[in-house]
Coordinates of C-alpha atoms in Angstrom, one line a residue:
M1 CA 31.5 -76.5 -81.8
I2 CA 35.1 -76.9 -80.8
A3 CA 37.5 -76.7 -83.8
R4 CA 39.9 -79.6 -84.5
I5 CA 43.6 -79.2 -83.7
Q6 CA 45.5 -78.2 -86.8
R7 CA 49.0 -76.9 -87.7
L8 CA 49.2 -73.2 -88.1
P9 CA 50.5 -71.6 -91.3
P10 CA 54.2 -70.6 -91.2
Q11 CA 53.5 -66.9 -91.6
L12 CA 51.1 -66.9 -88.6
V13 CA 53.6 -68.8 -86.5
S14 CA 56.2 -66.2 -87.3
Q15 CA 53.8 -63.3 -86.4
I16 CA 52.9 -65.0 -83.1
A17 CA 56.6 -65.3 -82.4
A18 CA 57.1 -61.7 -83.4
G19 CA 54.7 -60.7 -80.7
E20 CA 57.2 -62.0 -78.1
V21 CA 60.2 -60.3 -79.7
V22 CA 58.9 -57.2 -81.5
E23 CA 56.8 -55.0 -79.2
R24 CA 57.7 -51.7 -80.7
P25 CA 60.4 -50.1 -82.9
A26 CA 62.8 -50.1 -79.9
S27 CA 62.5 -53.9 -79.7
V28 CA 63.8 -54.2 -83.3
V29 CA 66.7 -51.8 -82.6
K30 CA 67.6 -53.8 -79.4
E31 CA 67.7 -57.1 -81.2
L32 CA 69.7 -55.8 -84.1
L33 CA 72.2 -54.0 -81.8
E34 CA 72.7 -57.2 -79.8
N35 CA 73.3 -59.2 -83.0
S36 CA 75.9 -56.6 -84.1
L37 CA 77.7 -56.8 -80.8
D38 CA 77.7 -60.6 -80.8
A39 CA 79.3 -60.4 -84.3
G40 CA 82.2 -58.5 -82.8
A41 CA 81.4 -55.1 -84.3
T42 CA 83.5 -52.1 -83.1
R43 CA 81.3 -49.5 -84.9
I44 CA 77.5 -49.6 -85.1
T45 CA 75.3 -46.9 -86.7
V46 CA 71.5 -46.8 -86.2
E47 CA 69.3 -44.7 -88.5
V48 CA 65.6 -44.3 -87.9
E49 CA 62.8 -42.3 -89.4
Q50 CA 59.5 -41.4 -87.8
G51 CA 60.4 -43.0 -84.5
G52 CA 61.3 -46.2 -86.3
T53 CA 57.9 -46.9 -87.8
R54 CA 59.0 -45.9 -91.3
L55 CA 62.6 -47.0 -91.3
I56 CA 65.1 -48.8 -89.0
R57 CA 68.6 -49.3 -90.4
V58 CA 71.4 -50.8 -88.4
R59 CA 74.9 -51.0 -89.9
D60 CA 77.9 -52.7 -88.3
N61 CA 81.5 -53.7 -89.1
G62 CA 81.2 -57.1 -87.5
S63 CA 82.2 -60.5 -88.9
G64 CA 79.3 -60.6 -91.3
I65 CA 77.1 -63.6 -92.4
H66 CA 78.3 -66.2 -94.9
P67 CA 76.3 -66.0 -98.2
D68 CA 75.2 -69.6 -97.8
D69 CA 73.6 -68.7 -94.4
L70 CA 71.7 -65.5 -95.4
A71 CA 68.4 -67.3 -96.1
L72 CA 68.9 -69.4 -93.0
A73 CA 69.3 -66.3 -90.9
L74 CA 65.7 -65.4 -91.6
S75 CA 64.5 -68.9 -90.5
R76 CA 63.1 -69.5 -87.0
H77 CA 65.3 -71.3 -84.5
A78 CA 68.4 -70.9 -86.5
T79 CA 71.5 -69.3 -84.7
S80 CA 75.2 -69.4 -84.7
K81 CA 75.5 -68.7 -80.9
I82 CA 74.6 -72.0 -79.3
I83 CA 74.9 -75.6 -80.6
S84 CA 74.5 -77.8 -77.5
F85 CA 72.7 -77.8 -74.1
D86 CA 76.1 -77.0 -72.5
D87 CA 76.2 -73.8 -74.5
L88 CA 72.8 -72.9 -73.2
Q89 CA 74.2 -73.3 -69.6
H90 CA 77.1 -71.0 -70.3
V91 CA 75.6 -68.3 -72.6
A92 CA 78.1 -65.5 -73.2
S93 CA 76.3 -63.8 -76.1
L94 CA 73.6 -61.1 -75.7
G95 CA 71.1 -63.0 -77.8
F96 CA 70.8 -66.6 -79.0
R97 CA 67.2 -67.7 -79.6
G98 CA 67.4 -67.3 -83.4
E99 CA 64.0 -65.5 -83.5
A100 CA 64.9 -61.9 -84.0
L101 CA 65.5 -61.6 -87.7
P102 CA 62.6 -63.9 -88.8
S103 CA 60.2 -62.2 -86.4
I104 CA 61.2 -58.7 -87.7
A105 CA 60.9 -60.0 -91.3
S106 CA 57.4 -61.2 -90.6
V107 CA 56.1 -57.7 -89.6
S108 CA 58.1 -55.4 -91.9
R109 CA 59.7 -55.1 -95.3
L110 CA 63.2 -56.3 -94.5
I111 CA 66.5 -56.2 -96.5
L112 CA 69.5 -58.0 -95.1
T113 CA 72.9 -57.2 -96.7
S114 CA 76.1 -58.7 -95.4
R115 CA 79.7 -59.4 -96.4
F116 CA 81.4 -62.2 -94.7
A117 CA 85.1 -61.7 -93.7
G118 CA 87.3 -63.1 -96.5
Q119 CA 84.6 -62.8 -99.2
E120 CA 85.2 -60.4 -102.2
T121 CA 81.6 -59.1 -102.3
G122 CA 78.5 -58.8 -100.2
W123 CA 75.1 -60.5 -100.6
R124 CA 71.5 -59.5 -100.0
V125 CA 68.2 -61.2 -99.2
T126 CA 64.8 -59.6 -98.8
G127 CA 61.5 -60.4 -97.1
D128 CA 58.2 -58.7 -97.4
G129 CA 56.3 -59.9 -94.4
G130 CA 55.4 -63.2 -95.9
D131 CA 56.7 -66.7 -95.2
T132 CA 59.1 -66.8 -98.1
V133 CA 62.6 -65.3 -98.5
G134 CA 64.1 -64.1 -101.8
E135 CA 67.2 -65.6 -103.3
P136 CA 70.5 -64.1 -102.3
L137 CA 71.8 -61.6 -104.8
P138 CA 75.3 -59.9 -105.0
A139 CA 75.5 -56.5 -103.4
S140 CA 78.3 -54.0 -102.8
H141 CA 79.0 -53.9 -99.0
P142 CA 82.0 -53.7 -96.7
V143 CA 82.7 -56.5 -94.2
G144 CA 79.9 -56.4 -91.8
T145 CA 76.1 -56.4 -91.9
T146 CA 73.3 -53.9 -92.6
V147 CA 69.7 -54.7 -91.7
E148 CA 66.9 -52.4 -93.0
A149 CA 63.4 -52.8 -91.7
R150 CA 60.7 -50.5 -93.3
D151 CA 57.1 -50.0 -92.6
L152 CA 57.0 -51.8 -89.3
F153 CA 53.7 -53.6 -88.6
F154 CA 52.4 -52.7 -92.1
N155 CA 50.7 -56.1 -92.3
V156 CA 49.5 -56.1 -88.6
P157 CA 47.5 -52.8 -88.4
A158 CA 46.1 -53.7 -84.9
R159 CA 49.7 -53.6 -83.5
R160 CA 50.6 -50.4 -85.3
K161 CA 47.8 -48.4 -83.9
F162 CA 48.9 -49.2 -80.3
L163 CA 52.3 -47.5 -80.9
R164 CA 52.9 -44.1 -79.2
G165 CA 53.9 -40.8 -80.8
E166 CA 57.1 -40.4 -82.8
R167 CA 59.0 -38.7 -80.0
T168 CA 58.0 -41.4 -77.5
E169 CA 59.0 -44.3 -79.7
F170 CA 62.3 -42.6 -80.5
G171 CA 62.9 -42.1 -76.8
H172 CA 62.7 -45.8 -76.2
I173 CA 65.2 -46.4 -79.1
E174 CA 67.6 -43.9 -77.7
D175 CA 67.3 -45.4 -74.2
N176 CA 68.2 -48.9 -75.6
L177 CA 71.2 -47.5 -77.4
V178 CA 72.4 -45.6 -74.3
R179 CA 72.2 -48.8 -72.2
L180 CA 74.3 -50.8 -74.7
A181 CA 76.7 -47.9 -75.1
L182 CA 77.2 -47.9 -71.3
S183 CA 77.8 -51.7 -71.4
R184 CA 80.3 -51.8 -74.3
F185 CA 82.8 -48.9 -74.1
A186 CA 85.1 -50.4 -76.7
V187 CA 82.4 -50.0 -79.4
G188 CA 81.6 -46.8 -81.2
F189 CA 77.9 -45.9 -81.7
G190 CA 76.1 -43.5 -83.9
L191 CA 72.4 -42.6 -83.8
W192 CA 70.4 -40.7 -86.4
H193 CA 66.7 -39.7 -86.4
N194 CA 65.1 -38.2 -89.5
Q195 CA 68.5 -37.5 -91.1
R196 CA 69.7 -35.7 -88.0
A197 CA 72.7 -36.9 -85.9
V198 CA 71.7 -37.5 -82.2
L199 CA 74.7 -39.4 -80.9
D200 CA 78.2 -40.0 -82.2
L201 CA 80.2 -42.0 -79.7
E202 CA 83.8 -42.9 -80.4
P203 CA 85.3 -46.1 -78.8
A204 CA 86.3 -45.4 -75.2
A205 CA 89.4 -47.4 -74.3
S206 CA 90.8 -45.4 -71.4
E207 CA 89.2 -44.6 -68.1
E208 CA 89.1 -40.9 -69.0
A209 CA 87.4 -41.7 -72.3
R210 CA 84.8 -43.9 -70.5
T211 CA 84.1 -41.1 -68.1
R212 CA 83.6 -38.7 -71.0
R213 CA 81.1 -41.1 -72.5
V214 CA 79.2 -41.4 -69.2
A215 CA 79.1 -37.6 -69.0
E216 CA 77.8 -37.3 -72.6
L217 CA 75.1 -39.9 -72.0
L218 CA 74.0 -39.1 -68.5
G219 CA 75.0 -35.4 -68.2
R220 CA 78.0 -33.5 -66.9
E221 CA 76.3 -33.0 -63.6
F222 CA 76.2 -36.7 -63.0
A223 CA 79.8 -37.2 -64.0
A224 CA 81.0 -34.3 -61.8
A225 CA 79.0 -35.5 -58.7
S226 CA 79.8 -39.3 -59.0
V227 CA 82.6 -41.5 -57.7
F228 CA 84.2 -44.4 -59.6
L229 CA 84.4 -47.7 -57.7
D230 CA 86.1 -50.9 -58.6
R231 CA 86.0 -53.7 -56.1
A232 CA 86.7 -57.5 -56.4
D233 CA 86.2 -60.2 -53.9
A234 CA 85.2 -63.9 -53.8
G235 CA 85.1 -64.3 -57.6
L236 CA 83.0 -61.1 -58.0
R237 CA 83.8 -57.7 -59.4
L238 CA 81.8 -54.6 -59.2
W239 CA 82.8 -51.4 -61.0
G240 CA 81.2 -48.3 -62.4
W241 CA 80.0 -44.8 -61.5
L242 CA 78.0 -44.1 -58.4
G243 CA 76.1 -40.8 -58.3
L244 CA 76.3 -39.0 -55.0
P245 CA 73.1 -37.9 -53.2
A246 CA 73.5 -34.4 -54.8
V247 CA 72.3 -35.9 -58.1
A248 CA 69.6 -38.2 -56.8
R249 CA 66.4 -38.2 -58.8
A250 CA 62.7 -38.4 -58.2
Q251 CA 62.5 -41.7 -60.3
P252 CA 64.9 -44.6 -60.7
D253 CA 65.3 -43.6 -64.4
Q254 CA 69.1 -43.3 -64.3
Q255 CA 70.0 -46.7 -62.8
Y256 CA 71.9 -48.8 -65.2
F257 CA 72.8 -52.4 -64.1
F258 CA 75.0 -54.7 -66.2
V259 CA 75.8 -58.3 -65.4
N260 CA 78.7 -59.7 -67.5
G261 CA 78.1 -56.9 -70.0
R262 CA 74.4 -57.6 -70.3
P263 CA 71.9 -54.8 -69.4
V264 CA 69.4 -56.2 -66.8
R265 CA 66.7 -55.2 -64.5
D266 CA 67.2 -57.2 -61.3
R267 CA 65.5 -57.0 -58.0
T268 CA 68.5 -58.3 -56.0
L269 CA 70.7 -55.5 -57.3
A270 CA 68.0 -52.8 -56.9
H271 CA 67.3 -53.8 -53.3
A272 CA 71.0 -53.8 -52.5
V273 CA 71.3 -50.3 -53.9
R274 CA 68.3 -49.1 -51.9
L275 CA 69.7 -50.4 -48.6
A276 CA 73.2 -49.0 -49.4
F277 CA 71.7 -45.5 -49.9
Q278 CA 69.1 -45.6 -47.0
D279 CA 71.4 -43.5 -44.8
V280 CA 72.0 -40.8 -47.3
L281 CA 68.8 -40.3 -49.3
P282 CA 65.4 -39.1 -48.1
Q283 CA 62.3 -41.1 -48.8
G284 CA 61.2 -40.9 -52.4
R285 CA 64.6 -40.1 -53.9
H286 CA 66.6 -42.6 -56.1
P287 CA 70.3 -42.7 -56.8
A288 CA 71.7 -42.4 -60.3
L289 CA 74.4 -45.0 -61.1
V290 CA 76.1 -47.1 -63.8
L291 CA 77.1 -50.5 -62.2
H292 CA 78.8 -53.5 -63.9
L293 CA 78.8 -56.8 -62.0
E294 CA 81.1 -59.5 -63.3
L295 CA 81.0 -63.2 -62.2
E296 CA 81.4 -66.7 -63.6
S297 CA 78.8 -67.4 -66.3
A298 CA 77.9 -70.7 -64.6
A299 CA 76.9 -68.7 -61.5
L300 CA 73.8 -67.2 -63.2
D301 CA 71.0 -68.0 -65.6
V302 CA 70.3 -65.5 -68.3
N303 CA 67.5 -67.5 -70.0
V304 CA 64.7 -66.6 -67.6
H305 CA 63.1 -63.9 -69.7
P306 CA 62.2 -63.9 -73.4
A307 CA 63.9 -60.5 -73.9
K308 CA 66.8 -61.3 -71.6
H309 CA 66.0 -58.4 -69.3
E310 CA 66.3 -60.5 -66.1
V311 CA 68.9 -62.9 -64.7
R312 CA 68.8 -65.4 -61.9
F313 CA 71.8 -65.7 -59.6
R314 CA 72.8 -69.0 -58.1
E315 CA 73.9 -67.3 -54.8
S316 CA 71.7 -64.2 -54.6
A317 CA 72.4 -63.6 -50.9
L318 CA 76.2 -63.4 -51.6
I319 CA 75.6 -61.0 -54.6
H320 CA 73.3 -58.8 -52.5
A321 CA 75.8 -58.6 -49.6
F322 CA 78.7 -57.9 -51.9
V323 CA 77.0 -55.1 -53.8
R324 CA 75.5 -53.5 -50.7
Q325 CA 78.9 -53.5 -48.9
S326 CA 80.8 -52.2 -51.9
L327 CA 78.4 -49.3 -52.4
Q328 CA 78.3 -48.4 -48.7
T329 CA 82.1 -48.4 -48.6
A330 CA 82.3 -46.2 -51.7
L331 CA 79.7 -43.7 -50.3
A332 CA 81.4 -43.6 -46.9
A333 CA 84.8 -42.8 -48.6
A334 CA 83.3 -39.8 -50.4
R335 CA 84.0 -37.4 -47.6
P336 CA 84.5 -33.6 -47.9
G337 CA 87.7 -33.0 -49.9
S338 CA 87.7 -36.4 -51.6
A339 CA 85.2 -35.5 -54.3
P340 CA 84.1 -32.2 -55.8
A341 CA 81.3 -30.4 -54.1
P342 CA 78.4 -28.9 -56.1
A343 CA 79.0 -25.1 -56.4
P344 CA 76.1 -22.8 -55.8
A345 CA 74.7 -20.7 -58.6
L346 CA 76.5 -17.4 -58.8
Q347 CA 74.4 -14.3 -58.5
T348 CA 75.7 -11.1 -59.9
S349 CA 73.5 -8.7 -58.1
A350 CA 75.1 -7.0 -55.1
R351 CA 73.3 -6.4 -51.8
P352 CA 74.5 -4.7 -48.6
W353 CA 75.3 -7.0 -45.7
P354 CA 72.3 -7.1 -43.2
S355 CA 73.2 -5.9 -39.8
G356 CA 74.0 -8.7 -37.4
G357 CA 74.4 -11.3 -40.2
F358 CA 78.1 -11.6 -40.2
S359 CA 79.9 -12.6 -37.0
R360 CA 83.7 -12.9 -36.7
G361 CA 85.5 -15.2 -34.3
W362 CA 88.6 -13.0 -33.5
N363 CA 89.1 -10.2 -31.0
G364 CA 86.8 -7.2 -31.6
G365 CA 84.1 -9.4 -33.2
A366 CA 81.0 -10.9 -31.7
E367 CA 81.5 -13.3 -28.9
A368 CA 79.8 -16.7 -28.7
R369 CA 76.4 -16.3 -27.0
Q370 CA 75.7 -19.9 -26.2
S371 CA 77.5 -22.9 -24.9
G372 CA 79.9 -24.8 -27.1
L373 CA 78.9 -27.6 -29.5
P374 CA 78.8 -31.2 -28.0
L375 CA 81.8 -32.2 -30.0
A376 CA 84.8 -34.1 -28.7
V377 CA 87.5 -31.5 -29.4
S378 CA 90.0 -29.7 -27.2
Q379 CA 89.2 -26.3 -25.7
Q380 CA 92.8 -25.2 -26.0
L381 CA 94.6 -24.2 -29.3
A382 CA 97.7 -26.3 -28.4
A383 CA 95.6 -29.4 -27.7
Y384 CA 93.6 -28.8 -30.9
G385 CA 96.8 -28.9 -32.9
E386 CA 97.9 -32.2 -31.3
L387 CA 94.5 -33.7 -31.7
H388 CA 94.0 -33.0 -35.4
G389 CA 97.6 -33.2 -36.5
S390 CA 97.2 -30.0 -38.6
P391 CA 98.5 -26.4 -38.5
L392 CA 97.0 -24.1 -35.9
P393 CA 93.8 -22.3 -36.8
A394 CA 93.9 -18.8 -38.3
E395 CA 93.8 -16.9 -35.0
A396 CA 96.9 -18.8 -33.7
R397 CA 99.0 -18.1 -36.8
P398 CA 100.8 -14.8 -37.6
A399 CA 98.6 -12.2 -39.2
A400 CA 100.7 -12.3 -42.4
A401 CA 100.4 -16.1 -42.9
S402 CA 98.5 -17.4 -45.9
L403 CA 97.5 -20.7 -47.3
D404 CA 100.4 -20.6 -49.6
E405 CA 102.7 -20.7 -46.6
V406 CA 101.1 -23.8 -45.2
A407 CA 102.6 -27.2 -46.2
E408 CA 99.3 -29.1 -46.7
P409 CA 96.1 -27.3 -45.5
P410 CA 93.1 -29.6 -44.8
P411 CA 90.6 -30.1 -47.7
L412 CA 88.0 -27.7 -46.2
G413 CA 90.6 -25.2 -45.2
Y414 CA 90.3 -22.8 -42.3
A415 CA 87.2 -21.1 -40.9
L416 CA 86.9 -17.4 -41.5
A417 CA 83.5 -16.4 -40.2
Q418 CA 79.8 -17.3 -39.7
L419 CA 77.1 -16.0 -42.0
H420 CA 73.5 -15.3 -40.9
G421 CA 73.9 -17.8 -38.1
C422 CA 73.5 -20.7 -40.6
Y423 CA 76.7 -21.0 -42.6
V424 CA 80.4 -21.3 -41.9
L425 CA 82.7 -19.6 -44.4
A426 CA 86.2 -21.1 -44.8
E427 CA 89.2 -20.6 -47.1
N428 CA 90.9 -23.5 -48.8
R429 CA 93.4 -23.8 -51.6
A430 CA 90.6 -23.9 -54.2
G431 CA 88.8 -20.8 -53.0
L432 CA 85.8 -20.3 -50.7
V433 CA 84.0 -23.1 -48.8
V434 CA 80.4 -22.6 -47.5
V435 CA 79.2 -25.1 -44.9
D436 CA 75.6 -25.6 -43.7
M437 CA 76.5 -26.0 -40.1
H438 CA 73.3 -27.8 -39.0
A439 CA 73.4 -30.3 -41.9
A440 CA 77.1 -31.0 -41.2
H441 CA 76.7 -31.4 -37.5
E442 CA 73.7 -33.6 -38.0
R443 CA 75.7 -36.1 -40.1
I444 CA 78.6 -36.0 -37.6
L445 CA 76.3 -36.9 -34.7
Y446 CA 74.5 -39.6 -36.7
E447 CA 77.7 -41.3 -37.8
R448 CA 79.0 -41.2 -34.2
L449 CA 75.8 -42.7 -32.9
K450 CA 75.9 -45.5 -35.5
S451 CA 79.5 -46.2 -34.8
A452 CA 78.9 -46.4 -31.1
L453 CA 75.9 -48.8 -31.7
A454 CA 78.1 -51.0 -33.9
Q455 CA 80.9 -51.2 -31.4
G456 CA 78.7 -52.7 -28.7
G457 CA 76.3 -50.0 -27.6
I458 CA 75.8 -46.3 -27.3
Q459 CA 77.4 -44.8 -24.2
T460 CA 74.8 -43.3 -22.0
Q461 CA 74.5 -41.2 -18.8
A462 CA 71.7 -41.2 -16.3
L463 CA 70.1 -37.9 -15.6
L464 CA 70.5 -36.6 -12.1
V465 CA 67.0 -35.1 -12.4
P466 CA 64.7 -37.1 -14.7
V467 CA 63.0 -35.0 -17.3
T468 CA 59.2 -35.3 -17.8
V469 CA 57.6 -34.6 -21.1
A470 CA 54.0 -33.9 -21.9
V471 CA 52.7 -36.1 -24.8
G472 CA 49.5 -37.0 -26.6
P473 CA 47.9 -40.5 -26.7
R474 CA 49.7 -41.5 -29.9
E475 CA 53.1 -40.6 -28.6
R476 CA 52.5 -42.3 -25.3
Q477 CA 51.5 -45.4 -27.2
W478 CA 54.8 -45.2 -29.0
V479 CA 56.7 -45.2 -25.8
E480 CA 54.8 -48.1 -24.4
D481 CA 55.3 -50.2 -27.5
H482 CA 58.9 -49.4 -28.4
S483 CA 60.8 -48.8 -25.2
A484 CA 63.4 -51.4 -26.2
L485 CA 64.0 -49.6 -29.5
F486 CA 64.7 -46.4 -27.6
A487 CA 67.0 -48.2 -25.2
Q488 CA 69.0 -49.4 -28.2
A489 CA 69.4 -45.7 -29.2
G490 CA 70.6 -44.8 -25.6
L491 CA 67.3 -43.4 -24.4
E492 CA 65.5 -44.7 -21.3
V493 CA 61.9 -43.4 -21.7
A494 CA 59.0 -44.7 -19.7
V495 CA 55.3 -43.8 -19.3
L496 CA 54.6 -41.8 -16.1
G497 CA 51.0 -41.0 -16.6
P498 CA 48.2 -40.7 -19.2
E499 CA 49.8 -37.6 -20.7
T500 CA 53.3 -37.8 -19.4
V501 CA 56.5 -39.7 -20.1
V502 CA 59.8 -39.5 -18.2
V503 CA 63.4 -39.6 -19.6
R504 CA 65.9 -41.1 -17.2
Q505 CA 68.9 -41.8 -19.5
I506 CA 70.3 -40.2 -22.6
P507 CA 73.3 -40.8 -25.0
V508 CA 76.4 -39.0 -23.8
L509 CA 76.8 -37.4 -27.2
L510 CA 73.5 -35.4 -26.6
A511 CA 74.4 -34.2 -23.1
G512 CA 73.6 -30.6 -22.5
L513 CA 70.7 -30.4 -25.0
D514 CA 67.1 -29.6 -24.5
I515 CA 66.1 -33.2 -23.7
A516 CA 62.3 -32.5 -23.4
G517 CA 62.2 -30.8 -26.8
L518 CA 64.4 -33.5 -28.4
V519 CA 62.2 -36.4 -27.1
R520 CA 59.0 -34.6 -28.1
D521 CA 60.4 -34.0 -31.6
L522 CA 61.6 -37.6 -31.9
L523 CA 58.2 -39.0 -30.9
A524 CA 56.4 -36.7 -33.4
D525 CA 58.8 -37.8 -36.2
L526 CA 58.3 -41.5 -35.5
A527 CA 54.6 -41.2 -35.2
A528 CA 54.4 -39.3 -38.5
H529 CA 56.5 -41.9 -40.4
E530 CA 54.9 -44.9 -38.6
A531 CA 58.2 -46.8 -38.4
S532 CA 56.8 -49.5 -36.2
D533 CA 59.2 -52.4 -36.7
R534 CA 62.3 -53.1 -34.7
S535 CA 64.5 -53.8 -37.7
E536 CA 67.8 -52.2 -38.6
R537 CA 65.8 -49.5 -40.5
A538 CA 63.8 -48.6 -37.4
I539 CA 66.9 -48.1 -35.2
L540 CA 68.5 -46.0 -37.9
E541 CA 65.5 -43.8 -38.1
V542 CA 65.6 -43.3 -34.3
L543 CA 69.3 -42.4 -34.5
G544 CA 68.7 -40.1 -37.5
S545 CA 66.0 -38.3 -35.6
L546 CA 68.2 -37.9 -32.5
A547 CA 71.0 -36.5 -34.7
C548 CA 68.7 -34.1 -36.5
H549 CA 67.2 -32.7 -33.4
G550 CA 70.5 -32.7 -31.5
A551 CA 72.4 -30.9 -34.2
V552 CA 73.3 -27.2 -33.7
R553 CA 70.4 -25.0 -34.8
A554 CA 70.3 -21.9 -37.0
N555 CA 71.1 -18.5 -35.4
R556 CA 73.5 -20.2 -33.0
A557 CA 76.7 -18.2 -32.9
L558 CA 79.9 -20.3 -33.0
N559 CA 83.4 -19.2 -32.0
L560 CA 86.2 -19.8 -34.4
L561 CA 87.5 -22.8 -32.6
E562 CA 84.1 -24.5 -32.9
M563 CA 84.0 -23.7 -36.6
H564 CA 87.4 -25.3 -37.1
A565 CA 86.4 -28.4 -35.1
L566 CA 83.3 -28.7 -37.3
L567 CA 85.4 -28.6 -40.5
R568 CA 87.9 -31.2 -39.2
D569 CA 85.1 -33.5 -38.0
M570 CA 83.4 -33.3 -41.5
E571 CA 86.6 -34.4 -43.1
R572 CA 86.8 -37.5 -40.9
T573 CA 83.2 -38.4 -41.0
D574 CA 81.7 -41.1 -43.4
H575 CA 79.1 -39.5 -45.7
G576 CA 80.3 -36.1 -44.5
G577 CA 79.3 -34.5 -47.8
Q578 CA 75.6 -34.8 -47.2
C579 CA 73.2 -34.7 -44.2
N580 CA 70.9 -37.6 -43.2
H581 CA 68.3 -36.3 -45.6
G582 CA 70.6 -36.3 -48.7
R583 CA 71.1 -32.6 -48.8
P584 CA 74.7 -31.3 -49.4
T585 CA 76.6 -30.1 -46.3
W586 CA 79.0 -27.9 -48.1
A587 CA 79.7 -26.2 -51.4
Q588 CA 82.9 -24.9 -53.1
L589 CA 83.3 -21.6 -54.9
T590 CA 86.6 -21.6 -56.8
L591 CA 88.8 -18.6 -57.3
A592 CA 88.0 -18.8 -61.0
E593 CA 84.2 -18.6 -60.3
L594 CA 84.8 -15.7 -57.9
D595 CA 86.9 -13.9 -60.6
R596 CA 84.1 -14.4 -63.1
L597 CA 81.6 -13.0 -60.6
F598 CA 83.6 -9.8 -60.2
R599 CA 84.8 -9.8 -63.9
R600 CA 88.4 -9.9 -62.9
G601 CA 90.9 -10.3 -65.8
R602 CA 88.4 -9.0 -68.4

């Protein structure tokens, strides 16, 4: 028999509403923190016990609640944040539904104490999970509000048993506080768990103080390997901290997006970030970042999710393009010398140099054993100086000259030697620079190929004698299906037979290389990754593979002029601080670190 329609009891209505607002202790903390921020608080303290299941107490120094409004604050659909439909269209507060306090009161033992600005004393009301609220009573309290929720879900045991362990629940609480602390730098935050201080953040008014807060919340490694960006255009502003590829993560767990100060999870922003980093991060790695987007409130809808996690942009395509371009510009500007490079871990154990592992580029040392790099640099020292507009390399300067005598040495300094055929060692003002020559050259070639493509096409040259390459059925199919894609990258490759393809044209930048090996490696890479579309991503993958396999290999001896040219090209190349796979191209060992290694001054 179908039951008749009837009005639900008020307590059951409140508990149903609580299901939308209060999922776990972290939900309670989030709602109370947002209320405190909306009340203009400049200091908020959160105390929890047993992961928030036993106690959640949130104190603030905001404007407080008028004593006549205390009981109303625990009633559903009662709020001070919106009055009219127009207010709903231009929401500036974090919360506004008027459901948080009554929902929390319906599933906990709640005490609400507040002192309104201008009042001589505070007042307190209580709720015990029922549908009635006690009469307000006087209570000693400074201006502001304290909300105390004990025994969460004591009257809804089915909900309580679905909670996770204490550490997990507290982790969600901490994450909520971190998000809000990164959104409101002018507010101080404190967090205690089981009577132990976890966070104590002072208000951060200056840029230096904000950076210190970011370092405290996301780690000093992130702060040291990130760049600050601030760009405004077309009524939009994007600012925040962008982690360089060196601090990329296996999960997108350190991506914090804020729209007009509101923490959000938005697909438009996430996709723009992914495209901006596609050239500098390998598959499966995610950047760390803290990004604030500011725009007119009328240009977005914040009321599309009960918990306000999501927003809807009026012009999402404009937002996407603005964010992507802003991030790409910031990443491209982070060239060697413009941001600190990660220093390698210092090892204190000494080992003798292996024979043949250290080649010097001046007279009496090992001579270059192979042809020069395919880099557009002069072969004469005088022309080198004119081309780069910098002092002559070390071998052209007097033997007694030092960096202190040079007006303004380049950021990566001057090459000294090559180590194990893999690394270039250079001296700059800070100390010792170590460069991974393959990774650096790979990025240089890739950016040159991209630039040539953007400027109308990659310059090519026909091979006097076409090169034939033996391939398997899968690689041959690739050539048949995607010859136009190869042509975009400057390669003319055609099927010659069942197991043979022929290369008739190559990019000028790759002249002099092992063409057969390069094409064979390229086809193997593409077949493995199954990049079958002809989109921007596909052509970039082809260019990336060409650059990777065209870059100078390990155990290739370079002369000193080639080393200098590599350093100068790195300084001028976008994204020169990391290779196409997101690995760093160079590292800095400062003089202080070297002194510590050898215990100088102790």
